[in-house]
Amino acid sequence: MNISQLETLLTISRTMSFRKAGELLNLTQPAVSAQIKSLEDEFKTLLVNRNQPVTLTDQGTVFLEHAEQILAIVEQLKQRLSDLDETPQGRILLGTTTSIAIQILPRVLSYFQNQFPLIKTMIHSMSSSQVYHSVENGIVDVGIGYLIERNPNLETSILYYDMFELVVSPQHSLARTRKATIHDLENLPLIMLSPDTVGRRFVDDVFKTHQIEPQVIMELSSSEEVKRMVEIDLGAAIISRQSITSELKHGTLVMIPMPEFEVSHPVGLIYKSGRYLNSAMRQFLNDLKGMPEDHFTSPE
């Protein structure tokens, strides 16, 4: 058994094809077949069903779990050896919400890339609750999101605080209102974030506390989508203050102060406890932790 064979099995499990696996690995299809056959002969078991689409047998699924662990250890070894070089380098998979990726990360990452060009950052957009799951299960290296739960397997560090605000278009009937109350929303058509988001859960709790049944006309998965619908006056919305900085500046949205929503929500880093941090991760985490809050919250 060798590392190349394990990588081939992993690629087959993802592509469900010997041909596609070969293309990704720069191997011929016979070479891919030979590697898998060699593994099967060595362990005296069938790992791959050759029907189309190609799938792993039960034995292959169990084998793959251990193969992934072996490959992860090999990658960690490579990173440790790489870290003997003083120049931080490596790849960071970052999971965060769409609004943070659009509103906050560009100025943060532009600084970081200028300082450390050998560190490559890849961003995956997801809800804050998915960020926790993705970090814990190793799908991403580090997350940035609302710090919504305590998990003994994860470390967190606050970067800044956000709030949720009522916003309408300039043409909306509430646009000239200086302050509204929760009861002003009872019969107001609302465009809401989807139920799996932090903002939606917070707003639902506020409505429940005040025994209000909101008139939800639309549910969307991200603040960016919600903002576009509010801008064309399809309804009002309650979304992150940080996500509306540009729209408030350009006058395409109007924020209506509402006492019931004046609650600060911490936003920060999320990463796995006890995990080996390569030089790229250490540099990234240290830099973000050292940034003042206004670096994240000040308008561009």
CSV table of C-alpha atoms in Angstrom, one decimal, residues 132 143 145-151 154-159 268-273 289:
chain,number,residue,atom,x,y,z
A,132,TYR,CA,-19.6,25.6,13.4
A,143,GLY,CA,-14.7,30.1,10.4
A,145,GLY,CA,-19.4,34.0,12.1
A,146,TYR,CA,-21.8,34.8,14.9
A,147,LEU,CA,-20.6,33.2,18.1
A,148,ILE,CA,-23.9,31.4,18.8
A,149,GLU,CA,-23.0,28.4,20.9
A,150,ARG,CA,-20.4,26.9,23.2
A,151,ASN,CA,-18.7,23.7,21.9
A,154,LEU,CA,-14.0,24.5,19.2
A,155,GLU,CA,-12.1,27.7,20.2
A,156,THR,CA,-13.6,31.1,19.6
A,157,SER,CA,-12.3,34.7,19.7
A,158,ILE,CA,-14.5,37.8,19.3
A,159,LEU,CA,-13.5,40.2,16.5
A,268,GLY,CA,-15.6,36.1,15.7
A,269,LEU,CA,-13.2,33.4,14.8
A,270,ILE,CA,-14.0,29.7,15.2
A,271,TYR,CA,-11.4,27.0,15.0
A,272,LYS,CA,-10.9,23.5,16.3
A,273,SER,CA,-9.5,22.9,19.8
A,289,LYS,CA,-7.1,38.7,16.7
